[in-house]
Amino acid sequence: MDKLSDKADTKNIKAIRLINITDGKCDFESGTIPIRQHINANYFFAQTDVSLQYSPHAAPRRQYVITLKGKLKFTVSNGQSFILEPGIILIAADTFGEGHTWEILDGEEWERIYIPLEDGADDHFTAV
């Protein structure tokens, strides 16, 4: 279920990136982003809305999703799944097609911050 390794260290933060693949499907890859890396973004916003839980959807834009509270199971449209919780950065880059679903595993809330990436900006993700 979980492709994320324990290879994050003191210079990197664990990350998972949602990506588009063939036939409008979505997959994910595990990796890291470097700490103290400047993110080229103009704004961020917080959200606790859980109305999209269980609803297949693509990301509305490329963005970092920083989980503050909650443990979730994400399932991508190719059938694979992973666990997301505080300490793992999600990079939502599945901006078209079937997208992904998520469900809360622990509690009833998902507190998160979205940091939209500017068009063409590097997400600084390195696959492991």
Tab-separated table of C-alpha atoms in Angstrom:
chain	number	residue	atom	x	y	z
A	1	MET	CA	0.000	0.000	0.000
A	2	ASP	CA	2.596	2.569	1.035
A	3	LYS	CA	5.430	3.219	-1.429
A	4	LEU	CA	6.993	5.947	0.768
A	5	SER	CA	10.386	4.917	2.107
A	6	ASP	CA	12.104	6.118	5.250
A	7	LYS	CA	14.859	7.830	3.236
A	8	ALA	CA	14.003	11.373	4.358
A	9	ASP	CA	16.795	12.836	6.463
A	10	THR	CA	17.812	16.076	8.161
A	11	LYS	CA	18.214	17.786	4.768
A	12	ASN	CA	14.930	16.616	3.233
A	13	ILE	CA	11.248	16.275	4.036
A	14	LYS	CA	9.240	13.220	2.974
A	15	ALA	CA	6.926	13.980	0.057
A	16	ILE	CA	4.409	12.268	-2.192
A	17	ARG	CA	3.561	13.669	-5.608
A	18	LEU	CA	0.288	12.926	-7.387
A	19	ILE	CA	0.876	12.732	-11.145
A	20	ASN	CA	-1.142	12.233	-14.315
A	21	ILE	CA	-0.423	9.119	-16.356
A	22	THR	CA	-1.903	7.703	-19.564
A	23	ASP	CA	-5.624	7.425	-20.271
A	24	GLY	CA	-6.564	10.183	-17.792
A	25	LYS	CA	-5.440	8.116	-14.832
A	26	CYS	CA	-3.528	9.282	-11.771
A	27	ASP	CA	-0.605	7.694	-9.932
A	28	PHE	CA	1.792	8.804	-7.212
A	29	GLU	CA	5.487	8.748	-6.563
A	30	SER	CA	7.349	8.883	-3.272
A	31	GLY	CA	10.335	11.087	-2.601
A	32	THR	CA	11.579	14.166	-0.798
A	33	ILE	CA	11.864	17.927	-1.056
A	34	PRO	CA	14.830	19.795	0.432
A	35	ILE	CA	14.353	21.736	3.664
A	36	ARG	CA	14.909	25.506	3.614
A	37	GLN	CA	13.967	25.557	-0.067
A	38	HIS	CA	12.293	28.771	-1.221
A	39	ILE	CA	8.904	28.015	-2.782
A	40	ASN	CA	7.926	30.288	-5.633
A	41	ALA	CA	4.334	31.046	-4.550
A	42	ASN	CA	2.211	34.163	-4.159
A	43	TYR	CA	-0.245	33.052	-1.473
A	44	PHE	CA	-1.467	30.197	0.706
A	45	PHE	CA	-4.694	29.323	2.448
A	46	ALA	CA	-5.903	26.967	5.156
A	47	GLN	CA	-8.839	24.617	4.895
A	48	THR	CA	-10.756	22.135	7.003
A	49	ASP	CA	-13.562	21.346	4.522
A	50	VAL	CA	-14.022	17.590	4.084
A	51	SER	CA	-16.850	17.701	1.517
A	52	LEU	CA	-14.705	16.065	-1.196
A	53	GLN	CA	-14.008	12.986	0.933
A	54	TYR	CA	-14.694	9.831	-1.149
A	55	SER	CA	-15.315	11.958	-4.292
A	56	PRO	CA	-12.961	11.349	-7.239
A	57	HIS	CA	-11.381	14.625	-8.333
A	58	ALA	CA	-8.279	16.091	-9.926
A	59	ALA	CA	-6.322	18.885	-8.252
A	60	PRO	CA	-7.535	22.354	-9.324
A	61	ARG	CA	-3.905	23.486	-9.792
A	62	ARG	CA	-0.374	22.305	-8.961
A	63	GLN	CA	0.049	22.886	-5.235
A	64	TYR	CA	1.705	21.789	-2.048
A	65	VAL	CA	-0.691	20.406	0.548
A	66	ILE	CA	0.656	20.600	4.093
A	67	THR	CA	-1.285	18.441	6.558
A	68	LEU	CA	-1.466	19.956	10.041
A	69	LYS	CA	-3.954	17.502	11.532
A	70	GLY	CA	-5.405	14.250	10.261
A	71	LYS	CA	-4.418	10.881	8.895
A	72	LEU	CA	-5.785	10.018	5.471
A	73	LYS	CA	-5.788	7.249	2.931
A	74	PHE	CA	-5.409	8.544	-0.636
A	75	THR	CA	-6.338	6.278	-3.526
A	76	VAL	CA	-5.294	7.177	-7.058
A	77	SER	CA	-7.313	6.194	-10.110
A	78	ASN	CA	-4.936	3.373	-11.067
A	79	GLY	CA	-5.940	1.622	-7.793
A	80	GLN	CA	-2.802	2.289	-5.701
A	81	SER	CA	-3.066	3.962	-2.287
A	82	PHE	CA	-0.899	5.632	0.345
A	83	ILE	CA	-1.203	7.150	3.814
A	84	LEU	CA	-0.834	10.905	4.298
A	85	GLU	CA	-0.254	12.453	7.719
A	86	PRO	CA	1.593	15.403	9.257
A	87	GLY	CA	5.265	15.289	8.332
A	88	ILE	CA	4.641	14.217	4.732
A	89	ILE	CA	4.215	16.921	2.085
A	90	LEU	CA	1.708	16.209	-0.686
A	91	ILE	CA	2.386	17.747	-4.077
A	92	ALA	CA	-0.890	17.692	-5.999
A	93	ALA	CA	0.036	17.680	-9.692
A	94	ASP	CA	-2.779	15.477	-11.042
A	95	THR	CA	-4.580	18.415	-12.621
A	96	PHE	CA	-6.739	16.546	-15.159
A	97	GLY	CA	-8.433	13.197	-15.657
A	98	GLU	CA	-9.946	10.931	-13.039
A	99	GLY	CA	-7.741	12.169	-10.214
A	100	HIS	CA	-7.778	10.737	-6.722
A	101	THR	CA	-9.985	10.132	-3.684
A	102	TRP	CA	-9.210	10.400	-0.005
A	103	GLU	CA	-10.761	9.309	3.263
A	104	ILE	CA	-10.005	10.297	6.829
A	105	LEU	CA	-8.663	7.383	8.855
A	106	ASP	CA	-8.257	9.055	12.235
A	107	GLY	CA	-10.847	11.473	13.612
A	108	GLU	CA	-13.223	13.579	11.547
A	109	GLU	CA	-11.028	16.518	10.507
A	110	TRP	CA	-8.321	17.244	7.991
A	111	GLU	CA	-6.590	20.550	8.703
A	112	ARG	CA	-4.274	21.580	5.895
A	113	ILE	CA	-2.576	24.467	4.178
A	114	TYR	CA	-2.484	24.821	0.396
A	115	ILE	CA	0.430	26.582	-1.284
A	116	PRO	CA	-0.381	26.947	-4.999
A	117	LEU	CA	2.647	26.789	-7.272
A	118	GLU	CA	3.135	29.410	-9.941
A	119	ASP	CA	2.871	28.171	-13.533
A	120	GLY	CA	6.122	26.528	-14.528
A	121	ALA	CA	7.591	26.716	-11.012
A	122	ASP	CA	9.852	23.875	-9.900
A	123	ASP	CA	8.226	21.762	-7.160
A	124	HIS	CA	11.731	20.644	-5.961
A	125	PHE	CA	10.564	17.026	-5.716
A	126	THR	CA	13.138	14.215	-5.943
A	127	ALA	CA	11.833	10.661	-6.334
A	128	VAL	CA	13.380	7.952	-4.153
